Short mmCIF file of C-alpha atoms in Angstrom, two decimals:
data_model
loop_
_atom_site.label_atom_id
_atom_site.label_comp_id
_atom_site.label_asym_id
_atom_site.label_seq_id
_atom_site.Cartn_x
_atom_site.Cartn_y
_atom_site.Cartn_z
CA MET S 1379 -32.19 0.71 -10.18
CA LYS S 1380 -33.39 -1.94 -7.61
CA VAL S 1381 -30.32 -2.09 -4.39
CA LEU S 1382 -30.28 -4.82 -1.94
CA TYR S 1383 -28.23 -3.49 1.15
CA VAL S 1384 -26.94 -6.45 3.93
CA ILE S 1385 -26.18 -4.88 6.61
CA PRO S 1386 -24.41 -5.87 10.01
CA ALA S 1387 -27.79 -5.57 12.78
CA ASN S 1388 -28.18 -5.48 16.55
CA VAL S 1389 -31.62 -6.40 17.90
CA THR S 1390 -32.47 -5.17 21.56
CA LYS S 1391 -35.98 -5.85 23.06
CA HIS S 1392 -37.36 -6.66 19.49
CA THR S 1393 -35.83 -3.40 17.76
CA ILE S 1394 -33.26 -4.25 15.08
CA HIS S 1395 -30.44 -1.23 15.40
CA TYR S 1396 -27.69 -0.07 13.03
CA SER S 1397 -25.39 2.23 12.28
CA PRO S 1398 -27.02 5.81 11.64
CA PHE S 1399 -24.59 6.77 9.20
CA ILE S 1400 -26.07 4.07 7.07
CA LYS S 1401 -29.46 5.20 7.65
CA SER S 1402 -28.93 8.42 6.12
CA GLU S 1403 -27.24 7.05 3.69
CA LEU S 1404 -30.01 4.65 2.75
CA LEU S 1405 -32.19 8.12 3.06
CA ALA S 1406 -29.93 10.06 0.64
CA VAL S 1407 -30.07 6.76 -2.30
CA LYS S 1408 -33.98 6.92 -1.95
CA GLY S 1409 -33.74 10.59 -2.49
CA ALA S 1410 -31.60 9.82 -5.82
CA GLY S 1411 -34.12 7.52 -7.26
CA VAL S 1412 -33.06 4.12 -5.57
CA LEU S 1413 -35.47 1.23 -4.64
CA TYR S 1414 -33.85 -0.60 -2.09
CA GLU S 1415 -34.54 -3.50 0.21
CA ILE S 1416 -32.73 -4.55 3.65
CA PHE S 1417 -31.43 -7.75 4.58
CA TYR S 1418 -30.39 -7.53 8.11
CA LEU S 1419 -27.25 -9.84 9.78
CA THR S 1420 -28.29 -10.06 13.61
CA ILE S 1421 -25.76 -12.64 14.36
CA ARG S 1422 -22.10 -12.76 13.11
CA ASN S 1423 -19.98 -14.83 15.45
CA SER S 1424 -21.86 -18.24 14.77
CA LEU S 1425 -20.75 -20.36 11.77
CA THR S 1426 -24.38 -22.32 11.82
CA TYR S 1427 -26.01 -18.96 12.10
CA LEU S 1428 -23.55 -17.70 8.51
CA PHE S 1429 -24.67 -20.84 6.61
CA TYR S 1430 -28.66 -20.32 7.95
CA SER S 1431 -28.30 -16.43 6.98
CA ARG S 1432 -26.98 -17.28 3.40
CA LYS S 1433 -30.19 -19.63 2.94
CA LEU S 1434 -32.21 -16.77 4.01
CA LEU S 1435 -30.21 -14.52 1.74
CA LYS S 1436 -30.49 -16.29 -1.14
CA ASN S 1437 -34.43 -16.15 -0.83
CA HIS S 1438 -34.48 -12.47 -0.33
CA ILE S 1439 -32.33 -12.58 -3.27
CA GLN S 1440 -34.82 -14.07 -5.58
CA LYS S 1441 -37.87 -12.37 -4.47
CA PHE S 1442 -36.59 -8.74 -5.42
CA GLN S 1443 -34.22 -9.76 -8.13
CA PRO S 1444 -31.89 -6.70 -7.63
CA ASN S 1445 -29.99 -5.19 -9.99
CA LEU S 1446 -27.15 -4.91 -7.37
CA ILE S 1447 -26.43 -6.04 -3.63
CA HIS S 1448 -23.96 -3.46 -1.49
CA ALA S 1449 -22.33 -5.34 1.14
CA GLN S 1450 -22.77 -2.60 4.07
CA TYR S 1451 -19.29 -4.08 6.47
CA GLY S 1452 -16.84 -6.58 5.36
CA SER S 1453 -15.54 -9.41 7.28
CA VAL S 1454 -18.91 -11.95 8.05
CA THR S 1455 -21.15 -9.33 6.05
CA SER S 1456 -18.91 -9.19 2.70
CA PHE S 1457 -18.31 -12.76 3.32
CA LEU S 1458 -21.92 -13.93 3.42
CA VAL S 1459 -22.76 -11.99 0.17
CA MET S 1460 -19.77 -13.96 -1.46
CA LEU S 1461 -20.97 -16.88 0.01
CA CYS S 1462 -24.51 -16.44 -2.38
CA LYS S 1463 -22.27 -16.50 -5.48
CA PRO S 1464 -25.41 -14.43 -6.81
CA ARG S 1465 -25.79 -13.65 -10.45
CA MET S 1466 -25.63 -9.93 -10.22
CA PRO S 1467 -22.82 -7.60 -9.40
CA TRP S 1468 -22.15 -6.76 -6.17
CA VAL S 1469 -20.54 -4.17 -3.81
CA VAL S 1470 -18.50 -3.95 -0.61
CA THR S 1471 -17.91 -0.86 1.73
CA PHE S 1472 -15.09 -1.26 4.10
CA GLY S 1473 -15.59 1.00 6.54
CA GLY S 1474 -12.50 0.56 9.04
CA ASN S 1475 -11.62 -2.61 11.29
CA ASP S 1476 -12.57 -4.78 8.66
CA MET S 1477 -9.62 -4.39 6.58
CA LEU S 1478 -7.37 -2.26 8.96
CA GLY S 1479 -7.80 -5.18 11.87
CA HIS S 1480 -8.98 -4.33 15.82
CA PRO S 1481 -6.54 -2.66 18.34
CA TYR S 1482 -8.18 -5.00 21.59
CA PRO S 1483 -5.53 -7.15 23.20
CA GLY S 1484 -5.10 -10.82 23.67
CA LEU S 1485 -4.89 -14.59 21.79
CA ARG S 1486 -8.54 -14.61 21.54
CA TRP S 1487 -9.04 -11.11 19.66
CA ARG S 1488 -5.98 -11.83 17.42
CA ILE S 1489 -7.42 -15.24 16.22
CA ARG S 1490 -11.08 -13.45 15.54
CA GLU S 1491 -8.66 -10.59 13.84
CA GLN S 1492 -6.83 -12.67 11.92
CA ILE S 1493 -10.29 -14.70 10.52
CA ALA S 1494 -12.04 -11.22 9.82
CA LEU S 1495 -9.22 -9.83 8.03
CA TRP S 1496 -9.25 -13.10 5.41
CA MET S 1497 -12.80 -13.08 5.31
CA SER S 1498 -13.03 -9.12 4.36
CA ARG S 1499 -9.87 -9.73 1.51
CA THR S 1500 -11.24 -12.91 0.33
CA SER S 1501 -14.65 -11.15 -0.50
CA ALA S 1502 -12.85 -8.33 -1.73
CA THR S 1503 -11.26 -10.55 -4.85
CA LYS S 1504 -14.94 -11.67 -5.54
CA ALA S 1505 -16.91 -8.37 -5.48
CA THR S 1506 -17.66 -6.47 -8.60
CA GLY S 1507 -16.76 -3.05 -7.09
CA ILE S 1508 -15.22 -2.04 -3.91
CA ILE S 1509 -15.90 1.13 -1.60
CA CYS S 1510 -13.05 2.31 0.87
CA VAL S 1511 -14.03 5.16 3.08
CA SER S 1512 -10.87 6.51 3.27
CA LYS S 1513 -7.26 6.13 1.71
CA LYS S 1514 -6.09 4.19 4.70
CA ILE S 1515 -8.61 1.38 4.00
CA TYR S 1516 -8.01 1.62 0.26
CA GLU S 1517 -4.20 1.59 0.70
CA ARG S 1518 -4.45 -2.03 2.74
CA LEU S 1519 -6.62 -3.42 0.14
CA PRO S 1520 -5.44 -6.73 -1.35
CA ASP S 1521 -2.96 -6.47 -4.60
CA GLY S 1522 -5.07 -6.74 -7.72
CA VAL S 1523 -8.10 -5.83 -6.26
CA LYS S 1524 -7.67 -1.73 -6.61
CA GLU S 1525 -8.50 -1.23 -10.24
CA LYS S 1526 -12.27 -1.95 -9.31
CA ALA S 1527 -12.27 0.10 -6.01
CA MET S 1528 -12.99 3.75 -4.91
CA VAL S 1529 -12.46 5.96 -2.16
CA LEU S 1530 -16.14 7.72 -1.09
CA THR S 1531 -16.74 8.76 2.22
CA ARG S 1532 -19.65 8.43 3.75
CA GLY S 1533 -22.04 12.01 3.70
CA VAL S 1534 -23.42 13.93 6.52
CA ASN S 1535 -27.15 14.74 6.15
CA ILE S 1536 -26.26 18.86 6.18
CA SER S 1537 -30.58 19.74 6.59
CA ILE S 1538 -30.10 17.76 10.30
CA PHE S 1539 -26.25 18.37 11.29
CA LYS S 1540 -26.55 22.22 11.24
CA PRO S 1541 -25.56 25.39 13.17
CA ASP S 1542 -28.24 26.40 15.56
CA GLY S 1543 -27.92 30.45 14.18
CA ASN S 1544 -26.70 31.02 17.96
CA GLU S 1545 -22.74 31.99 17.01
CA GLU S 1546 -22.64 34.24 20.07
CA LYS S 1547 -20.56 32.87 23.33
CA SER S 1548 -21.75 32.31 26.41
CA ASN S 1549 -21.13 34.44 29.18
CA ASN S 1550 -19.51 31.76 31.59
CA LYS S 1551 -15.68 30.74 31.19
CA LYS S 1552 -16.37 27.21 31.07
CA ILE S 1553 -15.32 25.26 28.42
CA THR S 1554 -16.96 21.98 27.27
CA ILE S 1555 -15.57 19.45 25.65
CA LEU S 1556 -17.52 16.93 23.51
CA PHE S 1557 -16.03 13.18 23.41
CA ASN S 1558 -17.75 10.53 20.95
CA GLN S 1559 -18.36 7.32 22.68
CA SER S 1560 -18.95 4.22 21.45
CA LYS S 1561 -20.19 0.55 23.25
CA GLU S 1562 -19.06 -1.11 20.30
CA ALA S 1563 -15.67 0.35 20.00
CA ALA S 1564 -14.70 1.49 23.40
CA LEU S 1565 -11.31 0.53 23.16
CA GLU S 1566 -10.77 2.21 19.80
CA LYS S 1567 -12.45 5.56 20.75
CA ASN S 1568 -9.80 5.93 23.49
CA LEU S 1569 -11.48 7.77 25.74
CA PRO S 1570 -8.80 7.33 29.02
CA LEU S 1571 -6.28 9.81 26.53
CA ALA S 1572 -9.71 12.35 26.14
CA GLU S 1573 -9.78 12.28 30.26
CA LYS S 1574 -5.72 12.79 30.37
CA ALA S 1575 -5.67 15.81 27.68
CA VAL S 1576 -8.31 17.10 30.21
CA ALA S 1577 -6.33 16.69 33.36
CA ALA S 1578 -3.23 17.78 31.31
CA LEU S 1579 -5.43 21.29 30.17
CA ARG S 1580 -6.49 22.09 33.96
CA GLU S 1581 -2.55 21.85 35.06
CA LEU S 1582 -1.18 23.56 32.34
CA TYR S 1583 -3.67 26.36 32.43
CA PRO S 1584 -5.24 26.60 35.89
CA ASP S 1585 -7.15 29.63 34.87
CA VAL S 1586 -9.16 26.44 33.51
CA HIS S 1587 -9.20 24.02 36.29
CA GLN S 1588 -12.51 24.35 37.60
CA GLN S 1589 -14.07 25.58 34.24
CA THR S 1590 -13.57 22.72 32.18
CA GLU S 1591 -16.09 19.80 31.08
CA LEU S 1592 -15.47 16.92 29.17
CA VAL S 1593 -18.82 15.85 27.99
CA VAL S 1594 -19.19 12.09 27.00
CA VAL S 1595 -21.89 11.60 23.85
CA MET S 1596 -22.80 7.79 23.47
CA GLY S 1597 -25.97 6.48 22.17
CA LYS S 1598 -27.83 9.82 22.14
CA PRO S 1599 -30.81 10.99 19.64
CA VAL S 1600 -29.89 13.15 16.67
CA GLU S 1601 -31.79 16.00 17.74
CA THR S 1602 -29.82 15.40 20.92
CA LEU S 1603 -25.91 15.27 19.38
CA VAL S 1604 -27.29 18.29 16.82
CA ALA S 1605 -28.02 20.61 19.96
CA MET S 1606 -24.93 19.59 22.51
CA MET S 1607 -22.22 20.11 19.04
CA ASN S 1608 -23.90 23.96 19.25
CA ALA S 1609 -23.68 24.30 22.54
CA ALA S 1610 -19.81 22.87 22.88
CA ASP S 1611 -16.79 24.44 22.41
CA VAL S 1612 -14.64 21.55 20.76
CA LEU S 1613 -14.81 18.43 20.09
CA LEU S 1614 -12.39 16.12 20.79
CA VAL S 1615 -11.05 13.18 19.15
CA THR S 1616 -8.33 9.96 20.58
CA SER S 1617 -9.37 7.10 18.93
CA THR S 1618 -6.31 4.48 18.11
CA GLN S 1619 -7.52 4.43 14.79
CA GLU S 1620 -10.51 5.20 12.72
CA GLY S 1621 -12.06 4.42 9.12
CA SER S 1622 -13.54 8.08 8.42
CA PRO S 1623 -15.06 9.16 11.38
CA ASN S 1624 -18.60 10.28 11.11
CA ILE S 1625 -18.81 12.02 14.18
CA VAL S 1626 -15.71 14.65 12.77
CA LYS S 1627 -18.00 15.61 9.87
CA GLU S 1628 -21.05 16.05 11.58
CA ALA S 1629 -19.10 18.15 13.58
CA MET S 1630 -18.30 20.41 10.54
CA ALA S 1631 -21.52 20.39 9.59
CA CYS S 1632 -22.74 22.59 12.62
CA ASN S 1633 -19.25 24.83 12.49
CA LEU S 1634 -18.26 23.44 15.59
CA PRO S 1635 -13.90 23.39 15.91
CA VAL S 1636 -12.19 19.97 16.57
CA VAL S 1637 -9.23 19.00 18.08
CA SER S 1638 -7.86 15.33 16.67
CA VAL S 1639 -5.70 13.05 16.81
CA ASP S 1640 -4.11 11.54 13.18
CA CYS S 1641 -6.56 8.85 12.70
CA GLY S 1642 -8.99 8.07 9.42
CA ASP S 1643 -9.00 10.79 7.57
CA VAL S 1644 -9.17 13.56 9.58
CA ALA S 1645 -6.57 15.69 8.66
CA GLU S 1646 -7.39 15.41 5.05
CA ARG S 1647 -11.02 16.61 6.03
CA LEU S 1648 -9.79 19.18 8.99
CA GLN S 1649 -7.00 20.75 6.43
CA GLY S 1650 -9.35 23.74 5.26
CA VAL S 1651 -11.15 24.20 8.59
CA SER S 1652 -10.26 26.72 11.38
CA PRO S 1653 -10.31 27.06 14.00
CA SER S 1654 -9.40 23.47 14.68
CA ALA S 1655 -6.13 20.87 14.76
CA VAL S 1656 -4.90 17.99 14.13
CA VAL S 1657 -1.81 16.30 16.85
CA PRO S 1658 0.18 13.56 17.73
CA HIS S 1659 -1.48 10.29 20.43
CA ASP S 1660 -0.43 13.01 23.39
CA ALA S 1661 -2.45 14.40 26.26
CA MET S 1662 0.21 17.64 26.43
CA ALA S 1663 -0.19 18.42 22.60
CA LEU S 1664 -3.85 17.72 22.60
CA ALA S 1665 -4.27 20.11 26.03
CA GLN S 1666 -2.43 22.78 23.88
CA ALA S 1667 -4.18 22.66 20.76
CA ILE S 1668 -7.79 22.18 22.76
CA PHE S 1669 -6.51 25.76 24.94
CA ARG S 1670 -5.37 27.42 21.34
CA VAL S 1671 -8.52 26.25 19.82
CA VAL S 1672 -11.00 27.61 21.99
CA GLN S 1673 -8.99 31.16 22.66
CA ALA S 1674 -9.43 31.49 19.00
CA GLY S 1675 -13.02 31.93 19.92
CA GLY S 1676 -16.43 31.54 17.70
CA ARG S 1677 -17.17 28.65 15.50
CA SER S 1678 -15.31 27.43 12.57
CA ASN S 1679 -16.06 27.24 8.99
CA GLY S 1680 -16.31 23.33 9.00
CA ARG S 1681 -19.79 23.19 7.39
CA SER S 1682 -18.63 25.49 3.94
CA GLU S 1683 -15.43 23.06 4.17
CA LEU S 1684 -17.60 20.35 4.57
CA ILE S 1685 -19.79 21.02 1.26
CA ARG S 1686 -16.83 22.23 -0.34
CA GLN S 1687 -15.37 18.35 -0.56
CA GLY S 1688 -18.38 17.29 -1.52
CA LEU S 1689 -19.42 15.39 1.83
CA ASP S 1690 -23.15 16.66 2.06
CA ALA S 1691 -25.33 13.65 1.92
CA GLN S 1692 -26.97 13.87 -1.62
CA THR S 1693 -23.59 14.99 -3.45
CA VAL S 1694 -22.34 11.38 -1.86
CA ALA S 1695 -25.48 9.42 -2.86
CA HIS S 1696 -25.25 10.52 -6.21
CA ARG S 1697 -21.40 9.23 -6.31
CA LEU S 1698 -22.78 6.28 -5.65
CA LEU S 1699 -25.19 5.91 -7.53
CA ALA S 1700 -23.08 6.51 -10.52
CA PHE S 1701 -20.50 3.56 -9.24
CA TYR S 1702 -23.47 1.39 -8.97
CA ARG S 1703 -24.62 2.30 -12.79
CA LYS S 1704 -20.69 1.57 -13.58
CA ILE S 1705 -20.68 -1.87 -12.02
CA VAL S 1706 -24.12 -2.68 -13.19
CA ALA S 1707 -23.17 -1.57 -17.24
CA ALA S 1708 -19.79 -3.43 -17.11
#
């Protein structure tokens, strides 16, 4: 099967950058037998460039002649595919803000949010198939389109994200708390709440006052991230909203315990994982949960639970390919 992926991307120093979890998905579908090409949408805030991109994308479709087109995000990305009016089936994946909206304050963001949501909902009505990375996103779909949608959480490459084999706790008493920050979604990740939680932890449990380190990770290579996950005691997630945070699933694959607020599909992912905890958006509750999880000691059973849920990249890729075939055959 030939699939053309339309991917939102950024360009810095003549290099194209896009989400690592999309790269992982493409690697997995290639292993499942998909022949693919990529169209990068690098400018998403210009109406002029949108129509220029439409011309470029139509040319790409004509040359590649895919069996199916997959827009890897809603809003402008899916709207661009819709504008091309492709003769072949096309699918859109909604991953979070594209269907849930943005938490940013201010009139400018409210206007942008409403335009983006309108683009997502409009393209959802025209798409042949829809993929939602969590049930919360599925529930936000417009009336009349849910019957062509499926919930499919992105998978994790468990050959890369894995325990390092050293399950013994360090002799020092320092607690290392990992926090994943994002340049593109800094407000959503909610670092201030994480900092308040760590401050509350030190206040509630004076013995850990000088022995707790909040390590903020942003833009690290995958190998470095895996090493940091294996060295840390807990992953802390304080996001205001999420689709299906890959960092949680990656932590599970490394058996790193997770303490998180209830966002995205985290509660569903961590339901059978121990030690881990899902608590309200409250610094004290987070601090108490971190202490309980760390006191439990050792690593979690996250990896076996991730595999049980069928969220390794290969299993997800085969489910995705089955969805493609269903769409193409319809």
